[in-house]
PDB file of C-alpha atoms in Angstrom:
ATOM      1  CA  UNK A  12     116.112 126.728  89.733  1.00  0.00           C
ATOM      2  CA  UNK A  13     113.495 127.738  87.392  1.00  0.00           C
ATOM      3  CA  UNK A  14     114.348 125.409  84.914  1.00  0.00           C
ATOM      4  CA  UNK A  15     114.474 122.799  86.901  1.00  0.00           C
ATOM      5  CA  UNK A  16     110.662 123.975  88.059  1.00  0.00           C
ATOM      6  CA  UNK A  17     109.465 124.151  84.391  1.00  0.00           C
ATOM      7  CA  UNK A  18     111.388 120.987  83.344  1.00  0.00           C
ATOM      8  CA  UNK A  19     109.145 119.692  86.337  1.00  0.00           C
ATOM      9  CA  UNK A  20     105.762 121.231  85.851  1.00  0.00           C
ATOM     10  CA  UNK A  21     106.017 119.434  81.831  1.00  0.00           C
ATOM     11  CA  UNK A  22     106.875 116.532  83.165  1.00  0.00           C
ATOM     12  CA  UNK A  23     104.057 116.875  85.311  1.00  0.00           C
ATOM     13  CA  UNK A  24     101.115 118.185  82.735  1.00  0.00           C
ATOM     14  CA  UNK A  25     102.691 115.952  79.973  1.00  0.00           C
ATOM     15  CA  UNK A  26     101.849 112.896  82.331  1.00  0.00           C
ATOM     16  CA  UNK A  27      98.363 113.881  83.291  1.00  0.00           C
ATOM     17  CA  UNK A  28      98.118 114.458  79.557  1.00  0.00           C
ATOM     18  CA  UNK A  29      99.057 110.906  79.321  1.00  0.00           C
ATOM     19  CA  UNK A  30      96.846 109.373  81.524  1.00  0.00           C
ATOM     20  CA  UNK A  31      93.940 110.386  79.809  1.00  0.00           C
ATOM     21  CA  UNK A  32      95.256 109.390  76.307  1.00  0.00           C
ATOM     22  CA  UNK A  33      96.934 106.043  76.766  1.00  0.00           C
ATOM     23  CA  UNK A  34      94.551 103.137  75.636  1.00  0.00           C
ATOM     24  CA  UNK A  35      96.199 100.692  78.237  1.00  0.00           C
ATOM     25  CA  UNK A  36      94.887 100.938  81.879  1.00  0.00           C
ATOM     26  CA  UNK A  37      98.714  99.909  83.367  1.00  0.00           C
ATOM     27  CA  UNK A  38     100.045 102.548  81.600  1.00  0.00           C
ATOM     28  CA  UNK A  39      97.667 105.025  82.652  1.00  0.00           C
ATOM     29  CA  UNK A  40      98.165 104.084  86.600  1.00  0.00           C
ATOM     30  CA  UNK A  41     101.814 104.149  85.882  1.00  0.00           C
ATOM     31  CA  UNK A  42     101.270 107.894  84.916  1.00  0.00           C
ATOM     32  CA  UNK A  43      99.351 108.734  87.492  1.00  0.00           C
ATOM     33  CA  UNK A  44     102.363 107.949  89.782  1.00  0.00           C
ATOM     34  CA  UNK A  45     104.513 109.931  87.634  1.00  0.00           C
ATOM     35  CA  UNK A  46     102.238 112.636  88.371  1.00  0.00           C
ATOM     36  CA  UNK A  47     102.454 112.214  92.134  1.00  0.00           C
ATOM     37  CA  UNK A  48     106.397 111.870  91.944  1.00  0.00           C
ATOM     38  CA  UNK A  49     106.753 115.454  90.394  1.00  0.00           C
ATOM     39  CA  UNK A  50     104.141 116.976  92.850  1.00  0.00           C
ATOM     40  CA  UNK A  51     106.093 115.646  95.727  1.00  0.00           C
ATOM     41  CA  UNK A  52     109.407 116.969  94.504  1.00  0.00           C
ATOM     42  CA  UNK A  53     107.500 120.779  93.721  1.00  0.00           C
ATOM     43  CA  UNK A  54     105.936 120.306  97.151  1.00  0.00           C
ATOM     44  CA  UNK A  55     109.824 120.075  98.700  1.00  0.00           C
ATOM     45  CA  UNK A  56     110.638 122.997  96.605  1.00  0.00           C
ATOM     46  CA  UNK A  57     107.544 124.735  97.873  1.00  0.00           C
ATOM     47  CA  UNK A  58     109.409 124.770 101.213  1.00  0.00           C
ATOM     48  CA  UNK A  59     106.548 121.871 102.551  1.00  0.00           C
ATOM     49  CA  UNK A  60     108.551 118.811 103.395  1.00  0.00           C
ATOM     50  CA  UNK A  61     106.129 116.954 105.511  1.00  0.00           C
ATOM     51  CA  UNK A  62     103.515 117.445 102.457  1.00  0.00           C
ATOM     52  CA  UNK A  63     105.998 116.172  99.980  1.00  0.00           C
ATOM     53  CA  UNK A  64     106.619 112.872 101.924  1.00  0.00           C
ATOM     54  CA  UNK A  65     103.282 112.394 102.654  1.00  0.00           C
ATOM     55  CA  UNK A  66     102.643 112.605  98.720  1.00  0.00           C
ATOM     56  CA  UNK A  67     105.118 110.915  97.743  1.00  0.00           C
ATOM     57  CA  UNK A  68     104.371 108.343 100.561  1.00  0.00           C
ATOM     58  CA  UNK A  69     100.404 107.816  99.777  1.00  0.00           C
ATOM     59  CA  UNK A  70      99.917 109.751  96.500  1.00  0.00           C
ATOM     60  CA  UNK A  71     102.316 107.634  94.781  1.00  0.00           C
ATOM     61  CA  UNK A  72     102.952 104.696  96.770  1.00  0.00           C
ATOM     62  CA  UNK A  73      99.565 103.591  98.400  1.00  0.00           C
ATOM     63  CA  UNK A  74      97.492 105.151  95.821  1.00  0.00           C
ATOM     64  CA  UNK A  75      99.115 103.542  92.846  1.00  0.00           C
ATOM     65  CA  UNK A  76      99.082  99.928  94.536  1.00  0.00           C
ATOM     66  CA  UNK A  77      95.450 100.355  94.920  1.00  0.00           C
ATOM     67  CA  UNK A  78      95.061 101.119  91.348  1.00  0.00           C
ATOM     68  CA  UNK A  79      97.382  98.522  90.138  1.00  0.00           C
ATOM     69  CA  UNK A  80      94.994  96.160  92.759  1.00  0.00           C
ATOM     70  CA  UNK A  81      91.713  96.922  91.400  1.00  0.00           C
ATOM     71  CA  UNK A  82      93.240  96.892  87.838  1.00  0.00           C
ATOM     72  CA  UNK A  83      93.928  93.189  88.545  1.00  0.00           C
ATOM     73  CA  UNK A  84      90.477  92.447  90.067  1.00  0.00           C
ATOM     74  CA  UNK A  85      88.755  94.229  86.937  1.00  0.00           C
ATOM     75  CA  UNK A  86      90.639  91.902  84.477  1.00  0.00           C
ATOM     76  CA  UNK A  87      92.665  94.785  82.665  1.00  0.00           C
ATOM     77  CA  UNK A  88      95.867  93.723  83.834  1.00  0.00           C
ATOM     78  CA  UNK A  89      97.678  93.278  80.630  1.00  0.00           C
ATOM     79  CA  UNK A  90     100.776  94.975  78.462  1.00  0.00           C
ATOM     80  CA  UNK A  91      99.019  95.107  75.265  1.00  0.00           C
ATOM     81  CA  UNK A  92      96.794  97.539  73.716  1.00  0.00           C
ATOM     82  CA  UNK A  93      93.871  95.553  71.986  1.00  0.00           C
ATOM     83  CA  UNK A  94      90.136  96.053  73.164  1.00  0.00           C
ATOM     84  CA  UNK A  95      90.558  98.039  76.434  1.00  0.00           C
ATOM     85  CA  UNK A  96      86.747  97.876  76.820  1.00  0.00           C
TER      86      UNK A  96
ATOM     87  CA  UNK B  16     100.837 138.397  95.807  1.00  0.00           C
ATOM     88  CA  UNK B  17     104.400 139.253  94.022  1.00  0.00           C
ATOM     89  CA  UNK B  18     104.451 136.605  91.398  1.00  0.00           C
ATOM     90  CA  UNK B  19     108.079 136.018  90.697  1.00  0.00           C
ATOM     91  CA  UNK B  20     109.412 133.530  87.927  1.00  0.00           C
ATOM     92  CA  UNK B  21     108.776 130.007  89.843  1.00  0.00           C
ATOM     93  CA  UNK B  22     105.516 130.821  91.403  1.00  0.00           C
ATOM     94  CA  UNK B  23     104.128 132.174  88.040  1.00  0.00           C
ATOM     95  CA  UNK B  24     105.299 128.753  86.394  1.00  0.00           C
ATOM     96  CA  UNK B  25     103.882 126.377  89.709  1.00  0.00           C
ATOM     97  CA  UNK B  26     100.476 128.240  89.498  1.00  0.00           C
ATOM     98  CA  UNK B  27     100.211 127.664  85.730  1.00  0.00           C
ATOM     99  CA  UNK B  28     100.944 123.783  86.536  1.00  0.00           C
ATOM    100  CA  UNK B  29      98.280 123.857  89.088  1.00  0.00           C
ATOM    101  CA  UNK B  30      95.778 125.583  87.143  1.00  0.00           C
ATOM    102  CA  UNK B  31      96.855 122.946  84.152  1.00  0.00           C
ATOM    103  CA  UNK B  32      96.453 119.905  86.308  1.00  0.00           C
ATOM    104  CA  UNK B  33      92.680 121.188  87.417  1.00  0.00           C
ATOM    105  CA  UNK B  34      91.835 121.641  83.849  1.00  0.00           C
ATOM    106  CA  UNK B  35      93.112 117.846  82.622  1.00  0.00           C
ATOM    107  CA  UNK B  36      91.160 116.458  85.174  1.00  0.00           C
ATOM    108  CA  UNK B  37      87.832 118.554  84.522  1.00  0.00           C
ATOM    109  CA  UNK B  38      88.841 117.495  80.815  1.00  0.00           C
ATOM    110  CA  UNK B  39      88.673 113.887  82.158  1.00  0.00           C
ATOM    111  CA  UNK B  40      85.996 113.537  84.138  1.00  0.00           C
ATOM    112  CA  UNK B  41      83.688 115.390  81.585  1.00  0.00           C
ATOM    113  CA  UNK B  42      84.934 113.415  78.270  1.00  0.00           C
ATOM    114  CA  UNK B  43      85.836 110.091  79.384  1.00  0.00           C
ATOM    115  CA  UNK B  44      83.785 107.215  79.083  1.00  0.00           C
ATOM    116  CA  UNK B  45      85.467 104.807  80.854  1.00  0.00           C
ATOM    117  CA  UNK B  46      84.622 104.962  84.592  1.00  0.00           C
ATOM    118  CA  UNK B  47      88.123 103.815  85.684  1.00  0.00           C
ATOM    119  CA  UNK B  48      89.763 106.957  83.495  1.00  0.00           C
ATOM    120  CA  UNK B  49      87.090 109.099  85.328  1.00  0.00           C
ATOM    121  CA  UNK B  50      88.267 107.867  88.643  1.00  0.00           C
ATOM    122  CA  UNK B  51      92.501 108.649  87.726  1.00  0.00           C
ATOM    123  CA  UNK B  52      91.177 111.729  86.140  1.00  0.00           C
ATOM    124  CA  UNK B  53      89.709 112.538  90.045  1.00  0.00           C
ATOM    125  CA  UNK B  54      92.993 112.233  91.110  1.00  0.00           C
ATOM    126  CA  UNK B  55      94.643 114.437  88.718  1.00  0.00           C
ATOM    127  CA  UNK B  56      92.125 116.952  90.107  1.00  0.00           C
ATOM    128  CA  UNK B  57      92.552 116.419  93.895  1.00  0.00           C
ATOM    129  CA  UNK B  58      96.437 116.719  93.007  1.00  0.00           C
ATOM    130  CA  UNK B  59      95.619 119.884  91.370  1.00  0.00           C
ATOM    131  CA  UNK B  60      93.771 121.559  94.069  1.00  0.00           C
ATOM    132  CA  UNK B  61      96.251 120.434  96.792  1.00  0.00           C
ATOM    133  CA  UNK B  62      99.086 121.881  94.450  1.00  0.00           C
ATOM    134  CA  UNK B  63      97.000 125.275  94.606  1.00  0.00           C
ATOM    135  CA  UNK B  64      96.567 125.214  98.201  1.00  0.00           C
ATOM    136  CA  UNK B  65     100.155 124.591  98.720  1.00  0.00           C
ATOM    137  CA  UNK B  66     101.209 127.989  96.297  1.00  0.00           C
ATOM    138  CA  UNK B  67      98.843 129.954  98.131  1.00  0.00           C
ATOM    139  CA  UNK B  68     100.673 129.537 101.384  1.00  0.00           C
ATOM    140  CA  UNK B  69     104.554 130.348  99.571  1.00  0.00           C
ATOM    141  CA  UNK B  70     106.358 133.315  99.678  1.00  0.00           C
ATOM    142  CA  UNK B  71     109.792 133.235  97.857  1.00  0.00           C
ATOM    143  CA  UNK B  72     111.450 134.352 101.621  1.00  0.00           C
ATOM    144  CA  UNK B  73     110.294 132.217 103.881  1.00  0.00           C
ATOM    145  CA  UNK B  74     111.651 128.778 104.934  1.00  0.00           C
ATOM    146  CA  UNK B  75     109.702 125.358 106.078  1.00  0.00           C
ATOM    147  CA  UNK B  76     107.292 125.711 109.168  1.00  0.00           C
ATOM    148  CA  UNK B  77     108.593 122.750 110.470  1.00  0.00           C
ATOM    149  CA  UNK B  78     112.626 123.778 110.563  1.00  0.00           C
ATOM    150  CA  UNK B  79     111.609 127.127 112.545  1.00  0.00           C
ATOM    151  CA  UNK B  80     113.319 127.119 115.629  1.00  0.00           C
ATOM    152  CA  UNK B  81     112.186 129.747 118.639  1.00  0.00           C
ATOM    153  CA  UNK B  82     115.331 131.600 118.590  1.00  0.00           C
ATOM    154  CA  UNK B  83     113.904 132.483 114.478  1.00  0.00           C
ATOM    155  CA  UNK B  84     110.407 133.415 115.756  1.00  0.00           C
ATOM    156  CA  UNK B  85     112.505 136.781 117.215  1.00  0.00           C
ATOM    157  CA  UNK B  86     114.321 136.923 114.196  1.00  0.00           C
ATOM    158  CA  UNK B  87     112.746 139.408 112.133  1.00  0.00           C
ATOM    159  CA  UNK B  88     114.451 138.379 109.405  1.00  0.00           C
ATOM    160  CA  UNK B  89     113.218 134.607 108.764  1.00  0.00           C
ATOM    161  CA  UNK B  90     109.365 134.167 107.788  1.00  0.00           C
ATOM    162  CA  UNK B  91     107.792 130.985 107.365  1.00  0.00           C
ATOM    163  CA  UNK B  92     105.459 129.906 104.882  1.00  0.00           C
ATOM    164  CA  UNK B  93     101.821 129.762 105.893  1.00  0.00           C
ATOM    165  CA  UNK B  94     101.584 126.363 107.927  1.00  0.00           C
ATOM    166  CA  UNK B  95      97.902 126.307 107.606  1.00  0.00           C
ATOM    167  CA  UNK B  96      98.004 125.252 103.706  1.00  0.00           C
ATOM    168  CA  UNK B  97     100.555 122.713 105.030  1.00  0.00           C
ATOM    169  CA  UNK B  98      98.492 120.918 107.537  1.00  0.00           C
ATOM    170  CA  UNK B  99      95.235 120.919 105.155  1.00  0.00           C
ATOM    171  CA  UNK B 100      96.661 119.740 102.261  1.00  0.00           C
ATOM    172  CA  UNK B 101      98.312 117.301 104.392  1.00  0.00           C
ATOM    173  CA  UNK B 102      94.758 116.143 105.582  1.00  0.00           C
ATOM    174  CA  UNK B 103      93.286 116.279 101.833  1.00  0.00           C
ATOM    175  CA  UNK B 104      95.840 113.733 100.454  1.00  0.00           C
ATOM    176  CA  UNK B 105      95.313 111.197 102.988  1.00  0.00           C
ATOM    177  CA  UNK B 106      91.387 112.386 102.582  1.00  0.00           C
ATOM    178  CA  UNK B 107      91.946 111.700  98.719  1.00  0.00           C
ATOM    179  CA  UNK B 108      93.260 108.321  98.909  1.00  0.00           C
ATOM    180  CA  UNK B 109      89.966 107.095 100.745  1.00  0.00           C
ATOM    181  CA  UNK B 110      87.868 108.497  98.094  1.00  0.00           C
ATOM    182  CA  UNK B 111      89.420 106.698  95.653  1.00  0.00           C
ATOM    183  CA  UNK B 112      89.257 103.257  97.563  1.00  0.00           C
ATOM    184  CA  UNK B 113      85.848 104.209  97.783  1.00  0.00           C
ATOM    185  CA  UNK B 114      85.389 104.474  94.228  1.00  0.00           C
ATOM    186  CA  UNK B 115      87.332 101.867  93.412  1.00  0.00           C
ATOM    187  CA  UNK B 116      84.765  99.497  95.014  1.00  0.00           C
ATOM    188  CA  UNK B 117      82.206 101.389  93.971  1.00  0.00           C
ATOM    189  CA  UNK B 118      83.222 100.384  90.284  1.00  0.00           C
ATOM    190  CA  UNK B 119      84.390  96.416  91.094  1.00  0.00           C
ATOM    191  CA  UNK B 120      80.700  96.127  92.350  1.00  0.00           C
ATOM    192  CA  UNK B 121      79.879  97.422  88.912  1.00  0.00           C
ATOM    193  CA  UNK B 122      81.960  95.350  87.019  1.00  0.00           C
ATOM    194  CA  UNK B 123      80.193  92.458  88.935  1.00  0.00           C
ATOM    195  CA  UNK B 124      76.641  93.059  88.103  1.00  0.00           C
ATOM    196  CA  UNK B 125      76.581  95.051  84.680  1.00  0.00           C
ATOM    197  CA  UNK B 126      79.923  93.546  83.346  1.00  0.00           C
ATOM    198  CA  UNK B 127      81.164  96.348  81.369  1.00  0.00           C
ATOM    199  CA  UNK B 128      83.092  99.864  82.581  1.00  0.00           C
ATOM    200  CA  UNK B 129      81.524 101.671  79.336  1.00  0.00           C
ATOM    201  CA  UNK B 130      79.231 104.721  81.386  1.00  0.00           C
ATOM    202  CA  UNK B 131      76.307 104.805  78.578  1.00  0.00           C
ATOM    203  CA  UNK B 132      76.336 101.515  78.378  1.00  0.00           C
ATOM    204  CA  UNK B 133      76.129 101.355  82.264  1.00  0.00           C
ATOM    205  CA  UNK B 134      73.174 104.042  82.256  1.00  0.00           C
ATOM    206  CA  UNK B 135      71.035 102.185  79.419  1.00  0.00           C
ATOM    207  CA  UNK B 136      71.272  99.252  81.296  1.00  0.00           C
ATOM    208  CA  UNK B 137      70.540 100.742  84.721  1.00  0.00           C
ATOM    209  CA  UNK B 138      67.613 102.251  83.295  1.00  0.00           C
ATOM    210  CA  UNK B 139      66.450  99.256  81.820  1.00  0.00           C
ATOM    211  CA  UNK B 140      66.843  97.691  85.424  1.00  0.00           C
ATOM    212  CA  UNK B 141      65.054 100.258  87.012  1.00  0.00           C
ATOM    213  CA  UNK B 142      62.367 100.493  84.670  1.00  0.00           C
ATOM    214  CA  UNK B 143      62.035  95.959  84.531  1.00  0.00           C
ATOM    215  CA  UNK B 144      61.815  95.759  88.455  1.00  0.00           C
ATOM    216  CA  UNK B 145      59.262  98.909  88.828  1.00  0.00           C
ATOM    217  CA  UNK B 146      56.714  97.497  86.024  1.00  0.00           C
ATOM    218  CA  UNK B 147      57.180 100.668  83.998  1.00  0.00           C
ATOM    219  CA  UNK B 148      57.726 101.556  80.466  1.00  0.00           C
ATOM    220  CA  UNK B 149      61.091 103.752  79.680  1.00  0.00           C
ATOM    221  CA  UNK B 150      60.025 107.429  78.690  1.00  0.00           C
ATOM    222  CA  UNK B 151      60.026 108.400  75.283  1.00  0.00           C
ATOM    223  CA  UNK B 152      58.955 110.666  73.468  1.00  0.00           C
ATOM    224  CA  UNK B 153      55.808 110.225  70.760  1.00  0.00           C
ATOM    225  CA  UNK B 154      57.531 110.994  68.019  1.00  0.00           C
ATOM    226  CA  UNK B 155      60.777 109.136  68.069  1.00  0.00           C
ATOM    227  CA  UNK B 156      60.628 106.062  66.507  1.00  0.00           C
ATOM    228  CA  UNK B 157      60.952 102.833  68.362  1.00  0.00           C
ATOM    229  CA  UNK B 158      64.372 101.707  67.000  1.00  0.00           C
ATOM    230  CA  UNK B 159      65.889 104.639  68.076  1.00  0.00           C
ATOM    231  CA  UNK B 160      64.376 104.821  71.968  1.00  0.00           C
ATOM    232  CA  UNK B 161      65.373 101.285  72.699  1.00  0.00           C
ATOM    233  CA  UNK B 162      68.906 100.862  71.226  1.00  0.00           C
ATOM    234  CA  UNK B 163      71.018  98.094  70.751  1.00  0.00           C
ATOM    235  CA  UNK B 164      72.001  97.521  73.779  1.00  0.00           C
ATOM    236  CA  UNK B 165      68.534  97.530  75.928  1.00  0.00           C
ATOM    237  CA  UNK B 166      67.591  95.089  72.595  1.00  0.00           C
ATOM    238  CA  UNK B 167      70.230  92.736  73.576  1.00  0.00           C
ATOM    239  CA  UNK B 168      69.457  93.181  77.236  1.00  0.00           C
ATOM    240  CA  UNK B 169      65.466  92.128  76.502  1.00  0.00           C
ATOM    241  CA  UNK B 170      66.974  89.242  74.548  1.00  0.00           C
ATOM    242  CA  UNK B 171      68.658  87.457  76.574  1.00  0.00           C
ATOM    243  CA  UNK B 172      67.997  88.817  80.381  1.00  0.00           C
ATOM    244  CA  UNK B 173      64.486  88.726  81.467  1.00  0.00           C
ATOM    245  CA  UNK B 174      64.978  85.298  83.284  1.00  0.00           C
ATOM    246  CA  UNK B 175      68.402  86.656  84.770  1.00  0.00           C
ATOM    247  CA  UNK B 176      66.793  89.516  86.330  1.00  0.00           C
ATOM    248  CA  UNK B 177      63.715  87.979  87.236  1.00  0.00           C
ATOM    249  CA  UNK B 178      65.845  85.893  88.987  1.00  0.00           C
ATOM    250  CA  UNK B 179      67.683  88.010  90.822  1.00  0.00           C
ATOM    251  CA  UNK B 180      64.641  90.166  92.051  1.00  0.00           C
ATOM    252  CA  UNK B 181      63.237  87.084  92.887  1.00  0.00           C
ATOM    253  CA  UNK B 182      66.678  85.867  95.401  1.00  0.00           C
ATOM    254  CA  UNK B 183      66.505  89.589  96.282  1.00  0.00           C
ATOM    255  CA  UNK B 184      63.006  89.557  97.713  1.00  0.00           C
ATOM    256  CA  UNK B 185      63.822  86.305  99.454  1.00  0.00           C
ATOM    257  CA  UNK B 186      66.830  87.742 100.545  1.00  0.00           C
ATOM    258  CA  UNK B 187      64.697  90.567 102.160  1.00  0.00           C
ATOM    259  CA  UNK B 188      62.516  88.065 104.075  1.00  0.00           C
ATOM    260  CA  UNK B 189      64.417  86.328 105.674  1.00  0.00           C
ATOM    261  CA  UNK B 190      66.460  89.803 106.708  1.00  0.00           C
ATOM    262  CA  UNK B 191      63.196  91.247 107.442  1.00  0.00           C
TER     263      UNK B 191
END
């Protein structure tokens, strides 16, 4: 049980550590969700199931489509790394 | 509050994801990292909430049954926590859309997502439609109060924005 809680909670930090450092934008939203996915599976552990579907629901699933959205409208949709800006 | 093993761990990944996202929104330049790094911070605070409701005992709000009310031995978690973290992440999620917008309609009109770059120019905008100079101060020279960019900007966008004030203001007739 605990490890699996710190196994989760890197996971977790090392993501959010991740979106701020990756150069490309996709990669970055992908992160995000990654950080969402963990939080909804502490939030179950946490003994708050109706918190960890909604998360898991919206924070990862609504949330990352309207990332991945706007990403498109801004013109950063792209796999490779050159000029972010 | 007995801090056992897990809840020790969970608070340190709470207090972890509130300081990445401070990190981000403070260092960041780019206004779309700013926005994920919001969200890192919302997630952060919610996680928070959520640990301050747990006690290692207790079981889900929602699986309590009325026979384990009487029960003396079953406790449940603190369901207020629950419903207002509940009500945060859907809360969360419109922020963002908002901000989202917020930056497409920037995108638009300054055509960059770089923040100083976005402030020198909005200052230079301000300054061009109000018929006043930008401040300085006396003794800086003058290459280093109007920097590249606002250089550029004078270069090639007087007519542009003289433009655009001038569909604005006929914009605002015919609303008016």
């Amino acid at each position: 049980m605990i490890w699996f809680v710190s196994l989760l909670v890197f996971v977790m930090l090392a993501s959010a550590i991740a979106v701020l450092l990756l150069p490309n934008m996709l990669a970055a939203v992908v992160a995000s969700s990654v950080v969402s996915l963990a939080l909804a599976v502490l939030f179950a552990l946490l003994k708050a199931p109706d918190v960890a579907m909604t998360e898991a629901a919206i924070g990862a699933g609504l949330s990352s489509l309207l990332l991945a959205l706007a990403l498109r409208r801004l013109g950063l949709w792209r796999l490779d790394d050159d000029d972010v800006n | 509050m007995n801090m056992t093993g897990v809840e020790g761990i969970v608070l340190l990944g709470a207090i972890g994801l509130i300081m990445i996202g401070l990190a981000g929104l403070f260092m960041s330049n780019n206004v779309f990292r700013m926005v994920l790094a919001l969200v890192i911070l919302e997630s952060g605070a919610n996680l928070f909430l959520i640990l301050a409701g747990f006690h290692g005992l207790g079981i889900a709000p929602i699986f309590l049954s009325n026979h384990a009310i009487s029960d003396a031995g079953h406790m449940m978690n603190d369901p207020i926590p629950q419903a207002l973290v509940l009500t945060a992440i859907v809360i969360g999620v419109g922020v963002q859309a908002l901000a989202l917008a917020l930056i497409l309609k920037i995108k638009a009109h300054y055509n960059t997502l770089d923040m100083s770059e976005i402030r020198q120019q909005m200052e230079y905008d301000l300054a061009k439609n109000n018929d006043v100079t930008l401040p300085a101060s006396a003794q800086s020279p003058d290459s280093l109060v109007r920097s590249k960019v606002i250089c550029q900007a004078e270069q090639t966008q007087p007519d542009h924005i003289q433009a655009k004030a001038d569909v604005q203001q006929i914009g605002g007739s015919v609303n008016g």
